[in-house]
Short mmCIF file of C-alpha atoms in Angstrom, two decimals:
data_model
loop_
_atom_site.label_atom_id
_atom_site.label_comp_id
_atom_site.label_asym_id
_atom_site.label_seq_id
_atom_site.Cartn_x
_atom_site.Cartn_y
_atom_site.Cartn_z
CA UNK A 836 -27.12 -8.17 3.34
CA UNK A 837 -23.30 -8.28 3.13
CA UNK A 838 -21.48 -5.67 1.10
CA UNK A 839 -19.90 -7.15 -2.02
CA UNK A 840 -16.25 -6.40 -2.82
CA UNK A 841 -14.17 -6.82 -5.96
CA UNK A 842 -10.39 -6.75 -6.31
CA UNK A 843 -9.17 -3.25 -5.48
CA UNK A 844 -12.21 -2.29 -3.39
CA UNK A 845 -11.53 -0.60 -0.04
CA UNK A 846 -13.75 0.51 2.84
CA UNK A 847 -13.52 1.56 6.47
CA UNK A 848 -14.35 -1.22 8.92
CA UNK A 849 -16.55 1.26 10.78
CA UNK A 850 -18.65 1.65 7.59
CA UNK A 851 -19.27 -2.11 7.58
CA UNK A 852 -19.95 -2.66 11.29
CA UNK A 853 -19.61 -0.97 14.66
CA UNK A 854 -18.02 -4.12 16.07
CA UNK A 855 -14.31 -4.69 16.58
CA UNK A 856 -14.44 -8.40 17.49
CA UNK A 857 -14.68 -9.94 14.02
CA UNK A 858 -14.81 -13.36 12.39
CA UNK A 859 -12.92 -13.74 9.08
CA UNK A 860 -13.77 -16.81 7.00
CA UNK A 861 -12.00 -18.03 3.86
CA UNK A 862 -13.33 -20.60 1.42
CA UNK A 863 -10.94 -21.85 -1.28
CA UNK A 864 -11.12 -25.33 -2.79
CA UNK A 865 -9.93 -27.25 -5.85
CA UNK A 866 -10.10 -30.98 -6.68
CA UNK A 867 -7.00 -32.78 -5.40
CA UNK A 868 -5.34 -29.62 -3.99
CA UNK A 869 -4.52 -28.68 -0.39
CA UNK A 870 -4.27 -25.09 0.84
CA UNK A 871 -2.56 -23.42 3.79
CA UNK A 872 -4.37 -20.27 4.89
CA UNK A 873 -2.44 -17.83 7.08
CA UNK A 874 -2.46 -14.29 8.47
CA UNK A 875 0.63 -12.05 8.48
CA UNK A 876 0.81 -9.24 11.05
CA UNK A 877 2.99 -6.55 9.40
CA UNK A 878 4.61 -3.38 10.70
CA UNK A 879 4.49 0.13 9.21
CA UNK A 880 7.02 -0.93 6.52
CA UNK A 881 4.83 -3.91 5.59
CA UNK A 882 7.46 -6.30 6.97
CA UNK A 883 7.05 -9.30 9.25
CA UNK A 884 9.34 -7.78 11.89
CA UNK A 885 7.92 -10.00 14.67
CA UNK A 886 7.65 -13.74 13.91
CA UNK A 887 4.97 -14.16 16.58
CA UNK A 888 2.45 -12.38 14.34
CA UNK A 889 2.64 -14.98 11.58
CA UNK A 890 -0.52 -16.93 12.46
CA UNK A 891 -0.75 -20.30 10.70
CA UNK A 892 -1.40 -23.98 11.48
CA UNK A 893 1.80 -24.29 13.56
CA UNK A 894 1.27 -21.00 15.46
CA UNK A 895 -2.49 -20.57 15.87
CA UNK A 896 -2.56 -17.25 17.71
CA UNK A 897 -0.65 -14.04 18.39
CA UNK A 898 0.83 -13.37 21.88
CA UNK A 899 -2.09 -11.26 23.15
CA UNK A 900 -4.63 -13.41 21.20
CA UNK A 901 -5.83 -10.51 19.08
CA UNK A 902 -5.47 -12.84 16.04
CA UNK A 903 -6.58 -16.47 16.44
CA UNK A 904 -6.82 -19.35 13.97
CA UNK A 905 -10.15 -21.13 14.54
CA UNK A 906 -10.07 -23.90 11.92
CA UNK A 907 -12.61 -25.02 9.32
CA UNK A 908 -16.21 -24.36 10.27
CA UNK A 909 -19.54 -22.98 9.04
CA UNK A 910 -18.71 -23.84 5.42
CA UNK A 911 -15.34 -22.02 5.51
CA UNK A 912 -12.06 -23.75 4.62
CA UNK A 913 -10.35 -21.74 7.37
CA UNK A 914 -11.46 -19.06 9.80
CA UNK A 915 -9.92 -16.47 12.12
CA UNK A 916 -10.97 -14.33 15.04
CA UNK A 917 -9.64 -10.75 14.87
CA UNK A 918 -10.07 -8.34 17.79
CA UNK A 919 -9.08 -4.96 16.35
CA UNK A 920 -8.96 -3.02 19.62
CA UNK A 921 -6.44 -5.54 21.05
CA UNK A 922 -3.95 -5.43 18.17
CA UNK A 923 -0.68 -3.85 19.40
CA UNK A 924 0.32 -0.45 17.93
CA UNK A 925 3.36 -1.83 16.06
CA UNK A 926 1.08 -3.93 13.82
CA UNK A 927 -0.31 -1.81 10.96
CA UNK A 928 -1.62 -4.46 8.58
CA UNK A 929 -3.12 -7.97 8.68
CA UNK A 930 -2.70 -9.79 5.36
CA UNK A 931 -4.82 -12.93 4.86
CA UNK A 932 -3.17 -15.32 2.38
CA UNK A 933 -3.67 -18.74 0.81
CA UNK A 934 -0.84 -20.94 -0.50
CA UNK A 935 -0.81 -24.31 -2.25
CA UNK A 936 0.67 -27.23 -0.32
CA UNK A 937 2.12 -29.31 -3.15
CA UNK A 938 1.72 -29.08 -6.92
CA UNK A 939 -0.96 -27.05 -8.65
CA UNK A 940 -1.91 -23.51 -9.65
CA UNK A 941 -4.43 -20.97 -8.41
CA UNK A 942 -6.13 -21.07 -11.82
CA UNK A 943 -7.54 -24.48 -10.81
CA UNK A 944 -9.58 -23.19 -7.87
CA UNK A 945 -13.34 -22.96 -7.95
CA UNK A 946 -15.49 -20.06 -6.75
CA UNK A 947 -14.33 -18.92 -3.31
CA UNK A 948 -14.54 -15.96 -0.98
CA UNK A 949 -13.18 -14.08 2.02
CA UNK A 950 -15.93 -12.83 4.30
CA UNK A 951 -16.20 -10.71 7.45
CA UNK A 952 -18.78 -11.59 10.11
CA UNK A 953 -19.70 -9.39 13.09
CA UNK A 954 -22.14 -10.48 15.79
CA UNK A 955 -23.17 -13.54 13.78
CA UNK A 956 -24.07 -11.43 10.72
CA UNK A 957 -22.01 -11.39 7.53
CA UNK A 958 -21.17 -7.75 6.71
CA UNK A 959 -18.67 -8.03 3.82
CA UNK A 960 -17.66 -10.57 1.18
CA UNK A 961 -14.91 -10.63 -1.46
CA UNK A 962 -15.64 -13.33 -4.06
CA UNK A 963 -13.01 -14.72 -6.46
CA UNK A 964 -12.45 -17.69 -8.77
CA UNK A 965 -9.69 -19.37 -10.78
CA UNK A 966 -10.25 -17.23 -13.88
CA UNK A 967 -8.62 -14.30 -12.05
CA UNK A 968 -5.30 -16.18 -11.71
CA UNK A 969 -2.91 -18.14 -13.91
CA UNK A 970 0.29 -19.83 -12.68
CA UNK A 971 0.27 -18.33 -9.16
CA UNK A 972 0.79 -20.70 -6.23
CA UNK A 973 0.18 -18.15 -3.44
CA UNK A 974 -2.26 -15.27 -3.25
CA UNK A 975 -2.91 -12.35 -0.89
CA UNK A 976 -6.71 -12.38 -0.55
CA UNK A 977 -7.49 -9.36 1.64
CA UNK A 978 -5.94 -6.89 4.08
CA UNK A 979 -6.99 -5.18 7.28
CA UNK A 980 -4.81 -2.06 7.34
CA UNK A 981 -4.50 0.92 9.67
CA UNK A 982 -4.77 4.32 8.02
CA UNK A 983 -6.00 6.64 10.79
CA UNK A 984 -8.72 3.98 11.28
CA UNK A 985 -8.85 0.27 10.46
CA UNK A 986 -9.90 -0.44 6.87
CA UNK A 987 -10.43 -3.49 4.66
CA UNK A 988 -9.08 -3.97 1.11
CA UNK A 989 -9.79 -6.81 -1.33
CA UNK A 990 -6.34 -7.56 -2.83
CA UNK A 991 -6.32 -10.71 -5.00
CA UNK A 992 -2.56 -10.47 -5.74
CA UNK A 993 -0.71 -13.70 -6.60
CA UNK A 994 2.87 -14.97 -6.43
CA UNK A 995 4.26 -17.65 -8.75
CA UNK A 996 6.82 -18.76 -6.15
CA UNK A 997 4.26 -19.90 -3.59
CA UNK A 998 4.90 -19.59 0.14
CA UNK A 999 8.62 -18.95 -0.39
CA UNK A 1000 7.95 -15.86 -2.51
CA UNK A 1001 5.20 -14.72 -0.16
CA UNK A 1002 7.45 -14.89 2.91
CA UNK A 1003 10.30 -13.12 1.12
CA UNK A 1004 7.87 -10.36 0.12
CA UNK A 1005 7.08 -9.86 3.81
CA UNK A 1006 10.72 -10.21 4.93
CA UNK A 1007 10.47 -13.74 6.34
CA UNK A 1008 12.10 -17.06 5.49
CA UNK A 1009 10.78 -20.54 4.79
CA UNK A 1010 12.35 -24.00 4.93
CA UNK A 1011 13.05 -25.77 1.65
CA UNK A 1012 10.96 -28.72 2.78
CA UNK A 1013 8.05 -28.19 5.13
CA UNK A 1014 6.29 -30.77 7.25
CA UNK A 1015 2.76 -31.58 6.05
CA UNK A 1016 0.04 -29.65 7.79
CA UNK A 1017 -1.79 -31.50 10.54
CA UNK A 1018 -5.58 -31.72 10.14
CA UNK A 1019 -7.22 -28.73 11.73
CA UNK A 1020 -9.93 -29.26 14.33
CA UNK A 1021 -12.47 -26.60 15.27
CA UNK A 1022 -11.28 -24.91 18.42
CA UNK A 1023 -13.40 -24.72 21.52
CA UNK A 1024 -13.93 -21.98 24.01
CA UNK A 1025 -10.42 -22.53 25.44
CA UNK A 1026 -8.76 -21.25 22.25
CA UNK A 1027 -11.29 -18.51 21.57
CA UNK A 1028 -13.03 -17.32 24.75
CA UNK A 1029 -16.78 -17.41 24.55
CA UNK A 1030 -16.82 -19.05 21.11
CA UNK A 1031 -18.78 -22.20 20.27
CA UNK A 1032 -18.44 -23.23 16.60
CA UNK A 1033 -21.66 -24.42 14.94
CA UNK A 1034 -22.05 -28.04 13.82
CA UNK A 1035 -21.77 -27.62 10.09
CA UNK A 1036 -23.75 -30.14 8.08
CA UNK A 1037 -25.55 -31.83 11.03
CA UNK A 1038 -28.90 -33.23 9.75
CA UNK A 1039 -30.89 -32.51 12.87
CA UNK A 1040 -29.28 -29.27 13.93
CA UNK A 1041 -31.60 -26.34 13.13
CA UNK A 1042 -30.05 -23.13 11.87
CA UNK A 1043 -29.68 -20.52 14.63
CA UNK A 1044 -31.95 -17.49 14.53
CA UNK A 1045 -30.41 -14.32 13.10
CA UNK A 1046 -28.92 -11.95 15.66
CA UNK A 1047 -31.11 -8.93 16.50
CA UNK A 1048 -29.96 -5.49 15.37
CA UNK A 1049 -27.71 -3.75 17.87
CA UNK A 1050 -27.08 0.00 17.93
CA UNK A 1051 -23.80 -0.41 19.88
CA UNK A 1052 -20.62 -2.30 18.96
CA UNK A 1053 -21.25 -5.94 18.10
CA UNK A 1054 -19.58 -8.77 19.98
CA UNK A 1055 -17.81 -11.67 18.41
CA UNK A 1056 -19.99 -14.52 17.17
CA UNK A 1057 -19.38 -17.15 14.47
CA UNK A 1058 -21.46 -17.14 11.29
CA UNK A 1059 -24.41 -19.52 10.99
CA UNK A 1060 -23.87 -22.76 9.05
CA UNK A 1061 -24.13 -22.14 5.34
CA UNK A 1062 -23.26 -24.07 2.19
CA UNK A 1063 -20.77 -22.57 -0.28
CA UNK A 1064 -22.33 -19.37 -1.54
CA UNK A 1065 -22.86 -18.71 -5.28
CA UNK A 1066 -20.89 -15.99 -7.02
CA UNK A 1067 -22.53 -12.72 -5.86
CA UNK A 1068 -23.34 -9.64 -7.87
CA UNK A 1069 -20.40 -7.24 -8.01
CA UNK A 1070 -22.57 -4.13 -8.20
CA UNK A 1071 -24.26 -4.38 -4.79
CA UNK A 1072 -21.86 -2.04 -2.95
CA UNK A 1073 -22.32 1.57 -4.12
CA UNK A 1074 -20.50 3.08 -1.14
CA UNK A 1075 -17.23 1.14 -1.35
CA UNK A 1076 -14.45 3.62 -2.03
CA UNK A 1077 -12.74 1.84 -4.90
CA UNK A 1078 -13.36 1.49 -8.65
CA UNK A 1079 -14.67 -1.75 -10.12
CA UNK A 1080 -12.10 -4.04 -11.76
CA UNK A 1081 -12.91 -5.07 -15.37
CA UNK A 1082 -13.80 -8.71 -16.08
CA UNK A 1083 -10.77 -10.84 -16.77
CA UNK A 1084 -8.44 -8.84 -14.54
CA UNK A 1085 -5.57 -8.29 -16.94
CA UNK A 1086 -3.06 -8.05 -14.13
CA UNK A 1087 0.52 -9.10 -14.84
CA UNK A 1088 1.93 -11.31 -12.06
CA UNK A 1089 5.03 -9.97 -10.30
CA UNK A 1090 8.45 -11.34 -11.22
CA UNK A 1091 9.96 -14.37 -9.52
CA UNK A 1092 11.74 -13.78 -6.19
CA UNK A 1093 15.37 -12.73 -6.19
CA UNK A 1094 18.19 -15.11 -5.16
CA UNK A 1095 19.85 -14.83 -1.77
CA UNK A 1096 22.39 -11.98 -1.41
CA UNK A 1097 25.99 -12.70 -2.23
CA UNK A 1098 28.09 -13.50 0.81
CA UNK A 1099 25.09 -14.22 3.05
CA UNK A 1100 24.46 -17.65 4.66
CA UNK A 1101 21.60 -19.73 3.22
CA UNK A 1102 18.12 -19.07 4.60
CA UNK A 1103 17.03 -21.07 7.63
CA UNK A 1104 13.58 -22.56 8.27
CA UNK A 1105 11.05 -19.98 9.36
CA UNK A 1106 10.85 -19.56 13.13
CA UNK A 1107 14.06 -21.53 13.88
CA UNK A 1108 17.46 -20.35 14.93
CA UNK A 1109 20.32 -20.21 12.44
CA UNK A 1110 22.10 -23.50 11.81
CA UNK A 1111 25.91 -23.66 12.21
CA UNK A 1112 27.69 -22.88 8.98
CA UNK A 1113 31.27 -23.07 7.86
CA UNK A 1114 33.17 -19.79 8.01
CA UNK A 1115 33.28 -17.84 4.78
CA UNK A 1116 35.80 -15.24 3.61
CA UNK A 1117 34.50 -11.76 4.23
CA UNK A 1118 32.89 -10.04 1.23
CA UNK A 1119 33.27 -6.41 0.34
CA UNK A 1120 31.99 -4.20 3.14
CA UNK A 1121 31.53 -7.11 5.61
CA UNK A 1122 33.25 -7.67 8.94
CA UNK A 1123 35.60 -10.69 9.17
CA UNK A 1124 33.88 -13.63 10.91
CA UNK A 1125 36.81 -14.45 13.23
CA UNK A 1126 36.28 -12.90 16.68
CA UNK A 1127 39.99 -12.14 17.06
CA UNK A 1128 40.37 -10.51 13.64
CA UNK A 1129 41.15 -6.78 13.77
CA UNK A 1130 38.20 -4.51 13.12
CA UNK A 1131 38.47 -1.38 11.04
CA UNK A 1132 37.65 1.68 13.17
CA UNK A 1133 34.60 3.71 12.13
CA UNK A 1134 34.97 7.09 10.49
CA UNK A 1135 35.39 10.14 12.65
CA UNK A 1136 32.13 11.01 14.41
CA UNK A 1137 30.34 7.93 13.06
CA UNK A 1138 29.04 4.92 15.02
CA UNK A 1139 30.27 1.42 14.14
CA UNK A 1140 28.45 0.07 11.11
CA UNK A 1141 26.74 -3.34 10.93
CA UNK A 1142 27.93 -6.12 8.60
CA UNK A 1143 27.19 -5.37 4.99
CA UNK A 1144 28.06 -1.69 5.35
CA UNK A 1145 29.07 -0.27 2.03
CA UNK A 1146 26.25 -1.85 0.08
CA UNK A 1147 23.61 0.49 -1.23
CA UNK A 1148 20.20 -0.79 -0.05
CA UNK A 1149 17.28 -0.92 -2.51
CA UNK A 1150 15.15 2.18 -2.83
CA UNK A 1151 12.71 2.47 0.04
CA UNK A 1152 14.46 -0.18 2.19
CA UNK A 1153 15.89 0.56 5.59
CA UNK A 1154 19.67 -0.09 5.86
CA UNK A 1155 20.36 -3.34 7.68
CA UNK A 1156 17.45 -5.20 6.09
CA UNK A 1157 17.96 -8.01 3.61
CA UNK A 1158 19.30 -6.71 0.28
CA UNK A 1159 19.68 -8.28 -3.09
CA UNK A 1160 22.57 -8.00 -5.47
CA UNK A 1161 26.37 -8.04 -5.49
CA UNK A 1162 28.36 -4.89 -4.65
CA UNK A 1163 31.13 -3.72 -6.91
CA UNK A 1164 34.43 -5.44 -6.26
CA UNK A 1165 32.94 -8.89 -5.59
CA UNK A 1166 35.35 -11.71 -6.48
CA UNK A 1167 34.99 -13.62 -9.74
CA UNK A 1168 32.62 -16.55 -9.59
CA UNK A 1169 30.00 -14.62 -7.62
CA UNK A 1170 26.32 -14.29 -8.44
CA UNK A 1171 26.99 -12.31 -11.62
CA UNK A 1172 25.47 -9.27 -13.28
CA UNK A 1173 21.87 -10.44 -12.89
CA UNK A 1174 22.14 -10.67 -9.11
CA UNK A 1175 23.95 -7.33 -8.93
CA UNK A 1176 20.91 -5.64 -10.52
CA UNK A 1177 18.31 -7.40 -8.38
CA UNK A 1178 18.17 -4.48 -5.94
CA UNK A 1179 16.67 -2.36 -8.72
CA UNK A 1180 14.06 -4.88 -9.83
CA UNK A 1181 10.38 -4.03 -10.15
CA UNK A 1182 8.64 -3.72 -6.79
CA UNK A 1183 5.49 -5.92 -6.51
CA UNK A 1184 2.89 -4.62 -4.04
CA UNK A 1185 -0.45 -5.68 -5.46
CA UNK A 1186 -1.65 -2.06 -5.50
CA UNK A 1187 -2.79 0.11 -8.41
CA UNK A 1188 -0.14 2.78 -7.67
CA UNK A 1189 3.33 1.60 -6.63
CA UNK A 1190 6.29 3.75 -5.55
CA UNK A 1191 9.15 2.10 -7.46
CA UNK A 1192 11.62 4.52 -5.88
CA UNK A 1193 11.62 8.16 -4.78
CA UNK A 1194 11.64 9.45 -8.36
CA UNK A 1195 9.74 6.75 -10.27
CA UNK A 1196 6.18 5.53 -9.89
CA UNK A 1197 4.22 2.73 -11.55
CA UNK A 1198 0.48 2.54 -12.22
CA UNK A 1199 -1.27 -0.75 -13.09
CA UNK A 1200 -4.07 0.13 -15.51
CA UNK A 1201 -5.49 -3.39 -15.18
CA UNK A 1202 -6.51 -2.67 -11.56
CA UNK A 1203 -9.47 -0.36 -11.19
CA UNK A 1204 -10.41 -0.34 -14.88
CA UNK A 1205 -10.17 3.42 -15.29
CA UNK A 1206 -7.75 5.59 -17.31
CA UNK A 1207 -4.97 7.73 -15.88
CA UNK A 1208 -4.21 11.33 -16.86
CA UNK A 1209 -0.48 12.11 -16.80
CA UNK A 1210 1.76 15.01 -17.78
CA UNK A 1211 2.73 14.78 -21.44
CA UNK A 1212 6.13 13.14 -21.90
CA UNK A 1213 6.26 11.69 -18.36
CA UNK A 1214 6.13 8.04 -19.51
CA UNK A 1215 9.56 6.39 -19.27
CA UNK A 1216 8.52 2.71 -19.63
CA UNK A 1217 5.41 0.62 -20.04
CA UNK A 1218 4.50 -3.08 -20.19
CA UNK A 1219 1.46 -4.65 -21.79
CA UNK A 1220 -1.05 -3.17 -24.22
CA UNK A 1221 -1.32 0.52 -23.37
CA UNK A 1222 -2.69 3.37 -25.52
CA UNK A 1223 -1.62 7.00 -25.11
CA UNK A 1224 -3.83 9.78 -26.44
CA UNK A 1225 -3.92 13.57 -26.18
CA UNK A 1226 -6.19 14.96 -23.45
CA UNK A 1227 -7.43 18.38 -24.50
CA UNK A 1228 -8.76 20.96 -22.06
CA UNK A 1229 -11.26 22.45 -24.51
CA UNK A 1230 -11.50 26.06 -25.63
CA UNK A 1231 -12.73 27.37 -22.27
CA UNK A 1232 -10.16 25.31 -20.39
CA UNK A 1233 -7.29 26.70 -22.48
CA UNK A 1234 -8.44 30.27 -21.85
CA UNK A 1235 -8.69 29.69 -18.09
CA UNK A 1236 -5.34 27.89 -18.03
CA UNK A 1237 -3.53 30.63 -19.93
CA UNK A 1238 -5.07 33.35 -17.78
CA UNK A 1239 -4.31 31.70 -14.44
CA UNK A 1240 -1.08 29.88 -15.19
CA UNK A 1241 -2.71 26.58 -14.17
CA UNK A 1242 -2.78 24.92 -17.58
CA UNK A 1243 -1.86 21.21 -17.61
CA UNK A 1244 -0.64 19.48 -20.78
CA UNK A 1245 -2.02 15.97 -20.23
CA UNK A 1246 -2.10 12.60 -21.95
CA UNK A 1247 -4.66 9.85 -21.37
CA UNK A 1248 -3.32 6.34 -20.58
CA UNK A 1249 -5.70 3.41 -21.18
CA UNK A 1250 -5.42 -0.34 -21.69
CA UNK A 1251 -4.11 -3.35 -19.79
CA UNK A 1252 -0.56 -2.99 -18.50
CA UNK A 1253 1.82 -1.07 -16.26
CA UNK A 1254 3.08 2.45 -16.99
CA UNK A 1255 6.17 3.93 -15.29
CA UNK A 1256 6.10 7.73 -14.84
CA UNK A 1257 8.78 10.27 -13.90
CA UNK A 1258 9.62 13.92 -14.58
CA UNK A 1259 13.10 15.48 -14.49
CA UNK A 1260 14.18 13.33 -11.52
CA UNK A 1261 11.80 15.14 -9.15
CA UNK A 1262 10.57 13.41 -6.00
CA UNK A 1263 7.14 11.79 -6.40
CA UNK A 1264 4.48 11.37 -3.72
CA UNK A 1265 1.21 9.45 -4.39
CA UNK A 1266 -1.70 10.86 -2.38
CA UNK A 1267 -4.87 8.78 -2.07
CA UNK A 1268 -8.11 10.77 -1.83
CA UNK A 1269 -11.21 9.13 -0.37
CA UNK A 1270 -13.87 11.74 -0.95
CA UNK A 1271 -11.74 14.60 0.42
CA UNK A 1272 -9.97 17.38 -1.49
CA UNK A 1273 -6.47 18.82 -1.84
CA UNK A 1274 -5.11 21.97 -3.49
CA UNK A 1275 -2.00 21.52 -5.65
CA UNK A 1276 -0.33 23.85 -8.09
CA UNK A 1277 -0.56 22.56 -11.67
CA UNK A 1278 3.24 22.75 -11.88
CA UNK A 1279 3.47 20.09 -9.13
CA UNK A 1280 1.03 17.55 -10.60
CA UNK A 1281 2.49 14.52 -12.42
CA UNK A 1282 -0.52 12.20 -12.82
CA UNK A 1283 -3.92 11.35 -11.34
CA UNK A 1284 -6.88 9.02 -11.77
CA UNK A 1285 -9.40 10.27 -14.30
CA UNK A 1286 -12.16 9.72 -11.71
CA UNK A 1287 -10.94 12.79 -9.75
CA UNK A 1288 -12.63 16.13 -10.35
CA UNK A 1289 -10.37 19.16 -10.74
CA UNK A 1290 -10.84 22.89 -11.20
CA UNK A 1291 -8.93 26.16 -10.90
CA UNK A 1292 -9.30 27.83 -7.50
CA UNK A 1293 -8.72 31.55 -6.97
CA UNK A 1294 -6.93 33.02 -3.95
CA UNK A 1295 -7.88 36.67 -3.51
CA UNK A 1296 -5.34 39.16 -2.23
CA UNK A 1297 -4.07 42.74 -2.35
CA UNK A 1298 -0.58 43.77 -3.26
CA UNK A 1299 0.19 40.89 -5.64
CA UNK A 1300 0.40 40.97 -9.45
CA UNK A 1301 -3.01 40.53 -11.06
CA UNK A 1302 -4.74 40.82 -7.67
CA UNK A 1303 -4.92 37.06 -7.08
CA UNK A 1304 -3.10 33.73 -7.01
CA UNK A 1305 -4.43 30.49 -8.48
CA UNK A 1306 -4.12 26.77 -7.78
CA UNK A 1307 -5.78 23.50 -8.80
CA UNK A 1308 -8.24 21.75 -6.48
CA UNK A 1309 -8.64 17.94 -6.81
CA UNK A 1310 -11.54 16.13 -5.17
CA UNK A 1311 -13.15 12.68 -5.20
CA UNK A 1312 -11.98 9.08 -4.88
CA UNK A 1313 -8.65 8.20 -6.48
CA UNK A 1314 -4.93 8.92 -6.39
CA UNK A 1315 -2.97 12.01 -7.39
CA UNK A 1316 0.83 11.98 -7.75
CA UNK A 1317 2.47 15.19 -6.50
CA UNK A 1318 6.04 16.03 -7.48
CA UNK A 1319 8.49 18.15 -5.49
CA UNK A 1320 12.02 19.45 -5.90
CA UNK A 1321 13.74 17.68 -3.02
CA UNK A 1322 12.22 16.19 0.11
CA UNK A 1323 9.25 18.28 1.28
CA UNK A 1324 8.08 19.12 4.78
CA UNK A 1325 4.46 18.69 5.94
CA UNK A 1326 3.27 21.00 8.71
CA UNK A 1327 -0.06 21.29 10.53
CA UNK A 1328 -1.96 24.50 9.97
CA UNK A 1329 -1.92 26.93 12.91
CA UNK A 1330 -2.90 30.62 13.13
CA UNK A 1331 0.79 31.51 12.78
CA UNK A 1332 1.60 29.37 9.75
CA UNK A 1333 3.03 31.34 6.81
CA UNK A 1334 4.62 30.03 3.61
CA UNK A 1335 6.33 31.55 0.59
CA UNK A 1336 3.90 31.41 -2.32
CA UNK A 1337 6.74 30.20 -4.57
CA UNK A 1338 7.71 27.28 -2.28
CA UNK A 1339 4.34 25.93 -1.12
CA UNK A 1340 3.31 22.80 -3.06
CA UNK A 1341 -0.07 21.74 -1.68
CA UNK A 1342 -2.47 22.17 1.20
CA UNK A 1343 -5.73 20.69 2.45
CA UNK A 1344 -8.70 22.22 0.66
CA UNK A 1345 -10.45 22.99 3.97
CA UNK A 1346 -7.71 25.44 4.94
CA UNK A 1347 -8.38 29.16 4.67
CA UNK A 1348 -5.66 30.96 2.70
CA UNK A 1349 -4.94 34.65 3.25
CA UNK A 1350 -2.35 36.68 1.32
CA UNK A 1351 0.09 38.42 3.65
CA UNK A 1352 2.31 41.21 2.19
CA UNK A 1353 4.99 42.49 4.56
CA UNK A 1354 6.43 44.93 2.02
CA UNK A 1355 4.50 46.90 -0.58
CA UNK A 1356 5.10 45.83 -4.13
CA UNK A 1357 6.08 49.37 -5.27
CA UNK A 1358 9.02 49.30 -2.82
CA UNK A 1359 10.47 46.09 -4.22
CA UNK A 1360 12.72 47.93 -6.64
CA UNK A 1361 14.34 50.03 -3.92
CA UNK A 1362 17.43 49.03 -1.91
CA UNK A 1363 16.68 47.29 1.37
CA UNK A 1364 13.95 45.02 0.02
CA UNK A 1365 13.94 41.58 1.73
CA UNK A 1366 12.79 39.68 -1.34
CA UNK A 1367 10.06 38.02 0.77
CA UNK A 1368 7.22 40.35 -0.12
CA UNK A 1369 4.31 37.96 -0.69
CA UNK A 1370 3.52 35.18 1.78
CA UNK A 1371 0.47 33.00 2.29
CA UNK A 1372 -1.08 32.67 5.72
CA UNK A 1373 -2.98 29.44 6.40
CA UNK A 1374 -5.78 29.01 8.90
CA UNK A 1375 -7.98 26.04 9.64
CA UNK A 1376 -9.25 23.52 12.14
CA UNK A 1377 -6.95 20.80 13.50
CA UNK A 1378 -6.17 18.20 10.86
CA UNK A 1379 -5.40 20.65 8.07
CA UNK A 1380 -1.88 20.72 6.60
CA UNK A 1381 0.47 22.35 4.11
CA UNK A 1382 3.29 20.84 2.03
CA UNK A 1383 6.38 22.98 1.33
CA UNK A 1384 9.38 22.00 -0.80
CA UNK A 1385 12.99 23.19 -0.30
CA UNK A 1386 12.86 25.02 -3.64
CA UNK A 1387 11.23 28.16 -5.00
CA UNK A 1388 9.65 28.01 -8.43
#
């Protein structure tokens, strides 16, 4: 029986099947509407840095054929073959998308699904319907993403701008007018080695027998012919590591895509070379276009800078990538104030927790359907219908918090909307827990999902005030946002790893912590003291870590 997913659900591929040669089928239909179903192969920055890994009707496979478009078959509107162990290391995510070809909205679609088939057996299914969308014309259905191992996530995130907005989100470009898609034919064994698509809907063709159970990795095989499946129960997957989304969604669609940057040539059709354009006067921070024009020398000790140098890129974007907005000093008649502020616009990712920039984070309460606990006063902006209430620790909790110094003044955020959180311009780092645990000082916690369990943990030691140190341990499935003063450093735990107890921020809960005192406390008041009297020594198996900030509390 396939495992049922809802929007926001995630799971390891290895928990679904031992196979790595997978069939991915998508069914999406609506009366009078035509859909283009594609797969984007993205790098570690979630950008389409290599055009050859945009697999669609005009480019049906990747160079090494690890991703192949198979066409409509077995009741699916479109299908793919994905061989995980052949995907090159620079590809970190496969995003399966559907876009409307022509007029229409995603709210008009009927019940559909994205399913994963291994060895002829369906192992996972994400069902959706038009009630989950409104005016969107493109939607990201599901992702295969690499996070130590390959995992699957049901996304269900839409874009009002259609394919144009979708490509811009991934760093690509699209032509203003696209040629109509040619009818897709089921591919034969030449396109997908060893694959023979079933004859869907043939009156005399009997259904193939189910594949026998295999203890080893399953090979690639298409699913048996099947009519469109009914909407499945959403509570049939108790082991999927993601909270259930409430009925109705409540998700606010991301804003419309930004206009092209000032001073840049217009976008060219995707996959084609740039068309000749008339020369333009150089903008601020850009090199003159004439080859014989004199070039300003770089600063002392600095390499020559690329065109566009002098513009501040958006938060989290690598310099040299496409930017939005107009730098100061642009001539009159440019894109105006609105375009100048586009680089600071809200960042749409389709995730529950989104890093807006290094010091600001957004949580979408409509995804996951569970409240968030945040430090009191950390809300700087919210959208939608959100309620904030006091989260008390109880009498026993207040006593423990006062005695250990690990008391957290929290508020409870509930409702349908997005909440932006920050605290004194500190750096913020969302950490996703999937059943594991992490130790964080209460001073360094900004917010976390209410589903996480937390308690005060004691670190025994001699020669320190009170005889012990304390920290908070968080465990379960959810996200915790850790704040640091400055950019931290993450180091693996070795037998010779020591850290100042006032600078360490967090560490893996499986690490063993030992208090190391190089100088006795009673000598601290005498001349010659180093000021580094109490350190923490960390021990643990490979895979354990510590996080240290460049600041002492």
